[in-house]
XYZ file of C-alpha atoms in Angstrom:
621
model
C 9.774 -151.850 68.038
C 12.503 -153.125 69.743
C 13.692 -156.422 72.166
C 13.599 -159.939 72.606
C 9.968 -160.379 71.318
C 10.171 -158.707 67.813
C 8.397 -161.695 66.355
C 5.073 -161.067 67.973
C 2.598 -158.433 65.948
C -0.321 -156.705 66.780
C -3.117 -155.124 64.957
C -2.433 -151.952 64.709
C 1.130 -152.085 65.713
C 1.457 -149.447 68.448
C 3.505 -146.148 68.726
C 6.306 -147.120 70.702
C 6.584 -150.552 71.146
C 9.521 -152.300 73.660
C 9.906 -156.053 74.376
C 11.930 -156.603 77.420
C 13.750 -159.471 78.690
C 11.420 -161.615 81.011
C 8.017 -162.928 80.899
C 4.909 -162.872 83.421
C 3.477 -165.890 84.284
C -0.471 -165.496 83.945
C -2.379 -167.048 86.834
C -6.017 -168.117 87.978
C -7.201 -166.325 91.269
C -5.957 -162.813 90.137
C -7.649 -159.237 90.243
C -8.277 -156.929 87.516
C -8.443 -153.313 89.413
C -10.439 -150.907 87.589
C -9.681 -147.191 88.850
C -9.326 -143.570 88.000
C -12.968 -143.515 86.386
C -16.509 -144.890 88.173
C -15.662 -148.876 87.448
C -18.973 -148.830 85.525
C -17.313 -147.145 82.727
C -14.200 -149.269 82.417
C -16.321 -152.539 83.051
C -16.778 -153.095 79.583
C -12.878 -153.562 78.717
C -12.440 -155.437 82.250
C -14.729 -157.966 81.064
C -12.899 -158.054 77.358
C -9.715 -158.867 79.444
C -11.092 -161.283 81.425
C -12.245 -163.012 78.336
C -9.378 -163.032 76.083
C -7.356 -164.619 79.347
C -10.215 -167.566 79.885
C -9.543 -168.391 76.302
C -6.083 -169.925 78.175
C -8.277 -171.143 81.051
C -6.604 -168.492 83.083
C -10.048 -167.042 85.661
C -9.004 -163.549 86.861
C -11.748 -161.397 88.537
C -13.101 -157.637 88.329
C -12.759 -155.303 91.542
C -13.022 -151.577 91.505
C -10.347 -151.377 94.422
C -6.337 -152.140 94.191
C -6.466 -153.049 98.035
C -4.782 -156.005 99.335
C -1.933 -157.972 98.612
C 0.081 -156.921 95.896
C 0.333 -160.383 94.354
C -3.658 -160.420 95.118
C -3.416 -157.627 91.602
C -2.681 -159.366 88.100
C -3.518 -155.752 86.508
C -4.483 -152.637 87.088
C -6.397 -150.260 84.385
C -6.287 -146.916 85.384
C -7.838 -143.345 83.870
C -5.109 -140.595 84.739
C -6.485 -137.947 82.019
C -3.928 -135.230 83.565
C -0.964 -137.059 82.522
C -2.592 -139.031 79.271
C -4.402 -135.522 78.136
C -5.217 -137.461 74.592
C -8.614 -139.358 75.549
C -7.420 -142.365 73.258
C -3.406 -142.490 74.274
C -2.463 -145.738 76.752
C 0.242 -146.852 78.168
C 1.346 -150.382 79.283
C 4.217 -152.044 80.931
C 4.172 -155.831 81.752
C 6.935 -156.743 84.333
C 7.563 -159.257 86.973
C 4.854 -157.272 89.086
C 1.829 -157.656 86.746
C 0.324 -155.634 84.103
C -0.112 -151.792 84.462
C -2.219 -150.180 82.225
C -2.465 -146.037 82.226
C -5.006 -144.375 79.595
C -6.643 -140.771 79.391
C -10.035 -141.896 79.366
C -12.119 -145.283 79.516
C -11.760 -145.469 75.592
C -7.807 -145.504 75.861
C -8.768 -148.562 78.424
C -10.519 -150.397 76.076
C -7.938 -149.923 73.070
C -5.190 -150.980 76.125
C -7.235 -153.691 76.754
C -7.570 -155.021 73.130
C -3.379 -154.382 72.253
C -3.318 -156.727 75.742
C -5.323 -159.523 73.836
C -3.661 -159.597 70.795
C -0.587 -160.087 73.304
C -2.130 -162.902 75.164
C -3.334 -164.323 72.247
C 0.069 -165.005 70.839
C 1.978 -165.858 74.612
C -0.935 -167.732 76.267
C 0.087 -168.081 79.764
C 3.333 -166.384 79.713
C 3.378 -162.622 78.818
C 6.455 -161.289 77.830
C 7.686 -158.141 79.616
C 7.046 -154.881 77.941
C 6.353 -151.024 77.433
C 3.814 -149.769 74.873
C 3.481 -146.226 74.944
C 0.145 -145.271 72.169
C -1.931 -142.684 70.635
C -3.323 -142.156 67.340
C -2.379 -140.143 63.907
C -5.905 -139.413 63.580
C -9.148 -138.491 65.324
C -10.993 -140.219 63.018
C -10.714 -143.649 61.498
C -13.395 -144.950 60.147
C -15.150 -147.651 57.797
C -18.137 -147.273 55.000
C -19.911 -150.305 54.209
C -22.248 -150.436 51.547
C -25.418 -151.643 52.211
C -27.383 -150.306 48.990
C -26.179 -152.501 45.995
C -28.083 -155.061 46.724
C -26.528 -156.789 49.675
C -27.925 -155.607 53.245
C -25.942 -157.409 55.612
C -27.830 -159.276 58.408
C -27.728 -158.463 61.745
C -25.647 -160.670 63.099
C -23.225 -159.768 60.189
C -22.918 -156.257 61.168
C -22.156 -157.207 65.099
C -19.692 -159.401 64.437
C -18.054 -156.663 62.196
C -18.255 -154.174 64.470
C -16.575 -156.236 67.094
C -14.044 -157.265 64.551
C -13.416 -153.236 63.782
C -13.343 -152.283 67.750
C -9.885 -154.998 68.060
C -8.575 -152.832 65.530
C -8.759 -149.423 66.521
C -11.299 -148.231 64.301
C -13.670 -145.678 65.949
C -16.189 -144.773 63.137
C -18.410 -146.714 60.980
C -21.201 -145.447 58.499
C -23.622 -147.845 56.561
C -24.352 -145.857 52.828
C -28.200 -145.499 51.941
C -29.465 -145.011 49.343
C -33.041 -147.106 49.319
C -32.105 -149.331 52.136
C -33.746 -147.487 55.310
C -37.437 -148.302 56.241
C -38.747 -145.268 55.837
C -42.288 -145.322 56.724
C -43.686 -143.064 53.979
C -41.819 -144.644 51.117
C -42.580 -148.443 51.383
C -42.618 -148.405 47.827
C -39.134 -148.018 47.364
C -37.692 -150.319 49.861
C -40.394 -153.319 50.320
C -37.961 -155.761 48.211
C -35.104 -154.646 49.872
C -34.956 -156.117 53.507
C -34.127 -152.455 54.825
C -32.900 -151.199 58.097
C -35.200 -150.438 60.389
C -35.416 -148.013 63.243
C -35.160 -150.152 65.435
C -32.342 -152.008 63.843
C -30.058 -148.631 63.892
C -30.986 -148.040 67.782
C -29.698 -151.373 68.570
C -26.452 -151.220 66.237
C -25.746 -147.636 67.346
C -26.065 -148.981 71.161
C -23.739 -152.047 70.119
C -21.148 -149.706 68.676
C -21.420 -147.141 71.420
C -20.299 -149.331 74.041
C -17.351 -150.577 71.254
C -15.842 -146.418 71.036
C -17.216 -146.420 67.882
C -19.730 -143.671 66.407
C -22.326 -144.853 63.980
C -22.559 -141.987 61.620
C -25.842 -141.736 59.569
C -25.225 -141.517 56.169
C -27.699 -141.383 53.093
C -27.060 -140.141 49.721
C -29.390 -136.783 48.759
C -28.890 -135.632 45.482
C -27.041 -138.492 42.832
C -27.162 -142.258 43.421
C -30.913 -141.819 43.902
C -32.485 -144.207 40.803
C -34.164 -146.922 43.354
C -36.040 -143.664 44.358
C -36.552 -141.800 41.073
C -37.598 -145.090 38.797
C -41.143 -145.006 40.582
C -43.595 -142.741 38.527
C -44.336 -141.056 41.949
C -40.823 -139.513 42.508
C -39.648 -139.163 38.889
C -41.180 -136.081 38.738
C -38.503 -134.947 40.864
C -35.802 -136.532 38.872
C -33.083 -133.946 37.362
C -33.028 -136.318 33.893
C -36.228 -138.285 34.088
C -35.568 -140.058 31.035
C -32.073 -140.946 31.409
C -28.592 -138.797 30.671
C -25.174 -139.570 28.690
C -22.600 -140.055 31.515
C -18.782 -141.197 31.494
C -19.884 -144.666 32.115
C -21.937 -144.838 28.815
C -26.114 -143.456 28.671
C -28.180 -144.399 31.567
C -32.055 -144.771 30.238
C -33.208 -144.144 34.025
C -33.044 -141.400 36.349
C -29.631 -140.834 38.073
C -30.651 -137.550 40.381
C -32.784 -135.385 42.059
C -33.421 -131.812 40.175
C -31.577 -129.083 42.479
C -34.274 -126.960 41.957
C -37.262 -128.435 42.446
C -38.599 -127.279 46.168
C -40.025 -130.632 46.513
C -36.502 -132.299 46.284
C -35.769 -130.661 49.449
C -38.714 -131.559 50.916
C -38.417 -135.063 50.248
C -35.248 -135.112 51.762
C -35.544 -133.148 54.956
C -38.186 -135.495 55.324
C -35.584 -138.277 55.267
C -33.554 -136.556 57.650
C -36.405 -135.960 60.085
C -36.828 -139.680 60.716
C -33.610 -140.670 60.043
C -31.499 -138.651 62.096
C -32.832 -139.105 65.672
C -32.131 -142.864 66.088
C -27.988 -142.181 65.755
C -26.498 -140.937 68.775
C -23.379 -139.354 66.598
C -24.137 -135.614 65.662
C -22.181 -135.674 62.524
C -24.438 -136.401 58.869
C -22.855 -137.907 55.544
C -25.063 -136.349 52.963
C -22.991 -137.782 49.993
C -23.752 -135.332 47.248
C -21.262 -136.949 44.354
C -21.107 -138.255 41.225
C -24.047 -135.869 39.953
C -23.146 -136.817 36.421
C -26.957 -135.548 35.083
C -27.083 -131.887 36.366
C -27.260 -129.831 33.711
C -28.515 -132.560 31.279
C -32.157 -132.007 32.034
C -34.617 -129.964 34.252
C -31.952 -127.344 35.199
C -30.161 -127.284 31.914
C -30.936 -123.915 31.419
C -29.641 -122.446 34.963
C -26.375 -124.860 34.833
C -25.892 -123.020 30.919
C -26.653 -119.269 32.229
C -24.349 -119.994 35.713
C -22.319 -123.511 35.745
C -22.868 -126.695 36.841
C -20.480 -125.822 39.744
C -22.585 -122.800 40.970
C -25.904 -124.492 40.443
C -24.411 -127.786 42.403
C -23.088 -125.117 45.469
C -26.432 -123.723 45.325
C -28.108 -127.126 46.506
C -25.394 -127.882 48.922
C -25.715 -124.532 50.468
C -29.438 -125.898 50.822
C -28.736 -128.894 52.506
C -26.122 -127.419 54.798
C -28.652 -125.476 56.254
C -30.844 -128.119 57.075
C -28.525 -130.380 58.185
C -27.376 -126.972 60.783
C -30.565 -126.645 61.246
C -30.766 -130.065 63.058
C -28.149 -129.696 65.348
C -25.623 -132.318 62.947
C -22.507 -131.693 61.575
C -22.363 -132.150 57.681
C -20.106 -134.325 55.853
C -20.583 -134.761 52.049
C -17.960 -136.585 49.226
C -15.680 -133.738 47.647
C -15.495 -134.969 44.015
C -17.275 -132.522 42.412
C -16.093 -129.350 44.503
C -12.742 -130.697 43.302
C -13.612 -130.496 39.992
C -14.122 -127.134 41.126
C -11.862 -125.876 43.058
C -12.538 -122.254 42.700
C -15.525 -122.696 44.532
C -14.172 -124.530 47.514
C -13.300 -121.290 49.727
C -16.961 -121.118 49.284
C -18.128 -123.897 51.241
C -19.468 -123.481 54.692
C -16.052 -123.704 57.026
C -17.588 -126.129 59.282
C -18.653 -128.658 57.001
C -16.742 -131.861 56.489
C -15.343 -132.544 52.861
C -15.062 -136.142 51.797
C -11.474 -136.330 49.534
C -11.994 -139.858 47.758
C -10.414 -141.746 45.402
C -9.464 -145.423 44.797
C -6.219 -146.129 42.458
C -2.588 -146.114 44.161
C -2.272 -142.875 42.375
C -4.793 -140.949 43.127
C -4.253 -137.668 43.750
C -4.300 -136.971 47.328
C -1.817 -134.703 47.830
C -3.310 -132.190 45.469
C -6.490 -132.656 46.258
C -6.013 -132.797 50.256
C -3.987 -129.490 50.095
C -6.801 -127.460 48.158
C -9.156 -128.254 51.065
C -5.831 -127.391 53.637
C -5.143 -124.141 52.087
C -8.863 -122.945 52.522
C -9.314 -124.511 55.951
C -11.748 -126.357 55.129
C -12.035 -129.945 57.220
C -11.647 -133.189 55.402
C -11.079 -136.801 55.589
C -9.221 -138.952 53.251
C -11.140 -141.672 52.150
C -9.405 -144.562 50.176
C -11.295 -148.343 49.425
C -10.468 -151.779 49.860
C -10.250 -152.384 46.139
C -12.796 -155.107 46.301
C -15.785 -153.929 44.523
C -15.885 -155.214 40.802
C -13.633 -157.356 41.239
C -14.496 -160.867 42.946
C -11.699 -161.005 45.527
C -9.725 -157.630 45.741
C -6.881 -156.085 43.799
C -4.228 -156.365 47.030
C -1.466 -154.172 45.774
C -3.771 -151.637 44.709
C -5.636 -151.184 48.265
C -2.272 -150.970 49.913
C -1.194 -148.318 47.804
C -4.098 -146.603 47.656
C -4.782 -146.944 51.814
C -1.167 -145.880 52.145
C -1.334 -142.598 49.673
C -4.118 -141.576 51.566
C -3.053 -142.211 54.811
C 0.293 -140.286 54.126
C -1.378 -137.164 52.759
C -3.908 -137.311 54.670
C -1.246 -136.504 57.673
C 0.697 -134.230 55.548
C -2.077 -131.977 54.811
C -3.832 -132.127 58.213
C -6.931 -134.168 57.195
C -9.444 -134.817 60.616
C -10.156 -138.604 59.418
C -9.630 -141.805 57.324
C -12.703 -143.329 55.799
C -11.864 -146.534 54.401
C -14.692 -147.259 51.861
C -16.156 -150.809 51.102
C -18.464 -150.266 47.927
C -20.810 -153.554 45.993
C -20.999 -152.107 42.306
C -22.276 -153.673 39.911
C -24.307 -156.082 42.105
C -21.863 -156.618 45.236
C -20.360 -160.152 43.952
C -17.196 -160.024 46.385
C -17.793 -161.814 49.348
C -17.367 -160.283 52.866
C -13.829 -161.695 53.819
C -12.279 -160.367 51.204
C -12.322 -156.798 52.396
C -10.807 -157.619 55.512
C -7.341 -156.747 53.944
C -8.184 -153.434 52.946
C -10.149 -153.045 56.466
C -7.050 -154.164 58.600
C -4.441 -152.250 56.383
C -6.588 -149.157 56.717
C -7.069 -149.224 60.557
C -3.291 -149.980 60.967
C -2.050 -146.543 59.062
C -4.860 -144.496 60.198
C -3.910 -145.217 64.114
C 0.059 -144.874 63.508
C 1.395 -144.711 60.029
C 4.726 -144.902 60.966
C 4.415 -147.756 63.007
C 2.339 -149.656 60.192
C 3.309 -148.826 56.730
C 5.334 -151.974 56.109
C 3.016 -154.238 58.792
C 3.156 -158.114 57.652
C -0.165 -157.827 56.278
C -1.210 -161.026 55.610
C 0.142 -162.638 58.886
C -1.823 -160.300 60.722
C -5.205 -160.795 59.653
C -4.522 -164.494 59.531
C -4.462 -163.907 63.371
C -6.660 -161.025 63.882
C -9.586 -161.391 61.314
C -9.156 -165.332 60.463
C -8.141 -166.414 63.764
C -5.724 -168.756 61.456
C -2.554 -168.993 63.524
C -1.150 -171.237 60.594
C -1.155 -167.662 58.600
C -2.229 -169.635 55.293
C -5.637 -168.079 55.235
C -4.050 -164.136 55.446
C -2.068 -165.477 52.361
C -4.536 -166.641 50.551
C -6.503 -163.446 50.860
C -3.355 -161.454 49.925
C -2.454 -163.590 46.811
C -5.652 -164.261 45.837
C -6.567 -160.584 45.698
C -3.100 -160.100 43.302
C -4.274 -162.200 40.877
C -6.072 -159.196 39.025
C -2.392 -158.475 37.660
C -2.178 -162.006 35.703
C -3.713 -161.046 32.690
C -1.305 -157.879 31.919
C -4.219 -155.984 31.529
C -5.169 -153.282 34.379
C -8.051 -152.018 34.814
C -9.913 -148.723 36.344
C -11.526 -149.372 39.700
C -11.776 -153.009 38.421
C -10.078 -156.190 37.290
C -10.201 -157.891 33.856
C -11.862 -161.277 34.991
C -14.513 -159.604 36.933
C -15.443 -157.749 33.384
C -15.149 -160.687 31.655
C -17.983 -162.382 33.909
C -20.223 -159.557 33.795
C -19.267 -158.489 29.713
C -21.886 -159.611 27.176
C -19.728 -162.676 24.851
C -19.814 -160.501 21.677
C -18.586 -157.517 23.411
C -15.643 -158.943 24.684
C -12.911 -158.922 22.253
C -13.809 -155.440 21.206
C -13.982 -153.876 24.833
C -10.514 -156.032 25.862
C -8.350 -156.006 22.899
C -5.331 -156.421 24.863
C -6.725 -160.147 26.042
C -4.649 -162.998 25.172
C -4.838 -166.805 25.800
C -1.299 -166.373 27.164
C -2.877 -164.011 29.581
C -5.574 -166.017 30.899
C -3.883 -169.547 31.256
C -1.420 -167.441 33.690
C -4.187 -166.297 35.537
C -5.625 -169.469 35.554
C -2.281 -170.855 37.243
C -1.895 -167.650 39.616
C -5.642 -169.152 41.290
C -4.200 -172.287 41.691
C -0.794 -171.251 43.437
C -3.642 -168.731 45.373
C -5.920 -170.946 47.111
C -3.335 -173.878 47.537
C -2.757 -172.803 51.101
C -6.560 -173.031 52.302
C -6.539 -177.057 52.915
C -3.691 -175.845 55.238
C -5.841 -173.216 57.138
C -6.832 -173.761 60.752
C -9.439 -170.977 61.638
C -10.863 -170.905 64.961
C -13.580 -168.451 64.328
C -17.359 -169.823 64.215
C -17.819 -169.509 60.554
C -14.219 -171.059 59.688
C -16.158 -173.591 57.208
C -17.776 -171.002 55.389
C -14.903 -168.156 54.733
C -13.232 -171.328 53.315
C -16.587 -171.967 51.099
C -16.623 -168.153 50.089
C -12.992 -168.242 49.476
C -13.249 -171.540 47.165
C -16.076 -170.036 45.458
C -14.260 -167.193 44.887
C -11.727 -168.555 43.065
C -14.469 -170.605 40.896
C -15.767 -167.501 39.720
C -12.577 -166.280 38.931
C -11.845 -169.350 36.857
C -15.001 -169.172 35.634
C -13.657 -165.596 33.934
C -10.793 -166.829 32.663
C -12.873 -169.582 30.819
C -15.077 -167.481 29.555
C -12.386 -165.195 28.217
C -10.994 -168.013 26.486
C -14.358 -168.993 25.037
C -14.322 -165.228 23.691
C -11.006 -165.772 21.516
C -12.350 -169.438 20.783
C -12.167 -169.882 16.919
C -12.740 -173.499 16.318
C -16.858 -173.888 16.191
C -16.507 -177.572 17.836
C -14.269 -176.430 20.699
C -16.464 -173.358 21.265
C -19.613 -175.391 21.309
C -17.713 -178.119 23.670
C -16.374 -175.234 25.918
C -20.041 -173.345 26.021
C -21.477 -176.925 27.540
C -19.076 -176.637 30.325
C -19.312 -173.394 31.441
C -22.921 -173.455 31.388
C -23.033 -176.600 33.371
C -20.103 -174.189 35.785
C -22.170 -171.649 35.603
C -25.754 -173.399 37.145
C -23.076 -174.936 39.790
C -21.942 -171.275 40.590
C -25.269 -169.787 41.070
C -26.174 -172.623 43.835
C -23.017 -171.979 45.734
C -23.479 -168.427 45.317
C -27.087 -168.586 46.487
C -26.327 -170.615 49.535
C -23.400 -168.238 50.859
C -25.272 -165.323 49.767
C -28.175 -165.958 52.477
C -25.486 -167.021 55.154
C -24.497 -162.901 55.906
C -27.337 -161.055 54.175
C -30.906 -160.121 54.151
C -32.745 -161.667 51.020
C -33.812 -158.600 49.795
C -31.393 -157.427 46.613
C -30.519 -161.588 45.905
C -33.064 -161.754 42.949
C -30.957 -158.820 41.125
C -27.418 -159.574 42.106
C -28.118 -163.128 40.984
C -30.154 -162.501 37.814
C -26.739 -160.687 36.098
C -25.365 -164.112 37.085
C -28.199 -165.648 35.602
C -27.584 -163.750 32.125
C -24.317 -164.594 31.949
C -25.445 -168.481 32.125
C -28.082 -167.809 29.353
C -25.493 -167.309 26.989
C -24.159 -170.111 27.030
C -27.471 -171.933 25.292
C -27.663 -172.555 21.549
């Protein structure tokens, strides 16, 4: 990036980015010319242009003709796929005649169209005079949300995400199932749940399809599957009905289906059969990970004659084919082929491997080059760090967005998949993955461009709509205030375990936890959230992203409390110090109940707020 107008940033900074001396003055009465593609096509971005200049009271109109005067033209966005031959490239160059945009296909438009309003949006009536030449690192960049631990987003939620994903680039979204889909047979599973419905997914896939972005189908079909298997009529199918040991500790419920059971495939082809037909995208995210039971119960005998790695091919062999079989490309999570990698030549070569992993160290480059050297496709998919955690581990997501980003190029990797999980009962509110989300747009469409983007300024702009930048810092701080403590944790931070850890258990599971430790952490929130009586958001829910980020922070001190309460000696001060975190504690569980039902269905509440609920009850007697 180069010129006059350095100081301006974008989300995703582009390719080649040049500021020029000059500016054009933006004025009412103009033309937008849509050509090289039927104007229907590119009406869509005309309309977002027009929009983002009325926000400056500037009125410009839509034609599908450049006749006329020349000053009669403000801008012209053309499709000229034989000299853009990437369908997503764009160029632009503002100068004293107007703004010229050039793209290979009515999707380059519309990413043209949205670099143009993060422009305007920072220069209001004077543009400053520039060329942006732009194309991706990867096909693919994409975003998981999960909508099975408990929270279902409404769906107002999930539009104003997917409009918030389209600014930046991102051209893929999936929603993870496990339980969450209305499926008509199987109200049994999901009638407490506020699922998805059909008709839901049509509309969504309809929204995002007229955004550039595919709405994969994605729903879990062999682990993850307890809401399914807890219900006496599918635990016959259950791998481990009773429960298995896993790394996490002994589970007393069913984890997975049992490979070889011919009714497990039934039930889930007859998933896929009503599933499948209300997504447009021909591409199927089985998931197939963290089968942590196999071998521990119905096919203990097969996984001791064979393998657990055979006997797990085996059943995705089986679901490849009936994925195939309906016309979709399969995608599944690679952890356990890694674990295997002798069998990965093995997999089908047109199936989509899943590399994952969520630490800053993760192994990406080993992992990514196994799947290169047997030419098998993958994506690298990396997280936003905010699961079990209350508001985000920052440095970790950018390292671990980065890592996967860089390997993920090195190693020729098809896509980014930037993960959003809600373990452990999806506490973390929704703004606090908009970090992660922004970073891992930015270095999935140009790495280069993006690896040291200001990322807290920029989604003060482009997710807060905070020009004052306070609330991008407060997300960024806030989220480093896992490292406070001196004590890192695995996919995790300390004063998220502390909410959720029984009392008695704590000193034993954190040895390392000090008093030291925790009144720094309780000063790190403070210096965090300072900044948010500063914040000026624009956006329609500015008052409550300032609610979820105060609340937030309460829980957070709430954890640090409760740690101190743990290494509490004195009887009298415990007792004292029990009173006020239970009286906290009630306080937290309104809050949390109100902002709760602001961006989510009500089914999954009663169980994400009853571990809330437990940790409130111990604080009696």
């Amino acid at each position: 990036m180069t010129g006059i107008n350095a100081t301006l940033i974008l989300l995703p900074m582009p390719r080649q980015l040049e500021w020029r001396e000059g500016k054009y003055k933006l004025a009412s009465d103009k033309r937008i010319a849509l050509l090289g593609a039927p104007a229907q096509e590119l009406l869509f971005s005309g309309e977002r242009l027009c929009l983002a200049l009325a926000k400056h009271n500037i009125a410009w109109s839509l034609a599908a003709t450049a006749s006329g005067a020349p000053n009669e033209i403000g801008a012209t966005l053309r499709v000229d796929a034989a000299r853009l031959t990437n369908a997503e490239a764009y160029e632009i160059t503002i100068s004293e005649t107007g703004i010229a945009v050039t793209a290979g296909s009515p999707r380059g438009i519309f990413y043209a169209v949205n670099t143009l309003s993060q422009i305007i949006a920072q220069s209001k009536n004077h543009v400053p005079f520039a060329h942006i030449s732009d194309a991706p690192d990867f096909a693919n960049r994409g975003v998981m949300l999960d909508v099975s631990r408990d929270k279902v987003p409404t769906m107002q939620t999930l539009f104003e995400l997917i409009d918030l994903f389209a600014n930046w680039k991102i051209n893929q979204v999936q929603l993870y199932l496990e339980h969450t889909f209305a499926y008509r047979n199987h109200r049994l599973v999901w009638h407490n749940a506020s699922p998805l419905t059909a008709g839901e997914i049509l509309a969504l896939d309809a929204y995002c399809r007229e955004r550039f972005i595919e709405l994969v189908p994605n729903q879990n079909s062999f682990g993850h599957l307890r809401p399914w298997l807890i219900h006496r009529k599918y635990r016959p199918l259950a791998e481990a009905p009773n429960g298995c040991d896993t790394r996490w500790g002994h589970f007393a419920e069913p984890f997975s289906l049992n490979p070889g059971d011919p009714r497990s495939l039934a039930l889930v082809c007859e998933w896929y059969d009503e599933l499948l037909p209300n997504f447009s995208s021909r591409q199927f995210n089985v998931g197939l990970d963290e089968t942590i039971d196999l071998g521990q119960g119905r096919s203990q005998a097969e996984v001791k004659a064979r393998g657990v790695g055979p006997v797990y091919l085996d059943y995705l062999k089986k679901i490849y084919r009936e994925v195939a079989a309906r016309n979709h490309t399969m995608m599944f999570w690679g952890d356990i082929i890694t674990e295997h990698p002798e069998l990965i030549p093995e997999l089908p070569r047109d199936a989509v491997a899943l590399e994952w992993g969520y630490e800053a160290d993760h192994p990406f480059d080993e992992n990514s080059a196994a799947y290169a050297q047997s030419g098998i496709p993958f994506y690298v998919c990396p997280g936003t760090s905010t699961w079990n955690t209350i508001a985000g581990r920052t440095d970790n997501a950018l390292g671990n967005i980065v890592n996967a980003a860089e390997n993920g190029l090195k190693h020729g990797a098809i896509g980014v998949l930037n993960t959003d999980w809600g373990d452990n009962h999806h506490w973390q509110y929704l703004p606090m993955s908009y970090l992660g989300f922004a970073y891992g747009a930015a270095v999935s469409w140009s790495l280069a461009a993006n690896r040291a983007l200001d990322i807290a300024r920029a989604i003060s702009l482009f997710a807060f709509d905070d020009a004052t930048g306070n609330l991008g810092r407060v997300a960024y701080n806030l989220g480093n205030v896992y490292q406070a403590p001196q004590m890192q944790l695995h996919n995790s931070s300390l004063l998220f375990r502390l909410l959720q850890k029984p009392l008695d258990q704590i000193i034993n599971e954190y040895y390392g936890l000090t008093i030291t430790g925790l009144h720094d952490s309780l000063r790190a929130i403070d210096r965090a959230v300072k900044p948010l009586a500063r914040a000026k958001s624009q956006r329609a829910d500015a008052a409550l992203i300032l609610a979820e980020y105060q609340c937030a922070a309460d829980l957070l001190r709430h954890g640090c409390r409760r740690g101190l309460l743990a290494l509490e000696t004195n009887a009298i001060k415990a007792h004292a110090l029990k009173r006020e975190l239970k009286r906290d504690a009630l306080r937290l569980i309104k809050e949390y109940t109100r902002l709760w039902h602001a961006r989510n269905r009500p089914g999954g509440f009663s169980d994400s707020v009853a571990a809330m609920t437990k940790m409130a009850k111990e604080y009696d007697g």
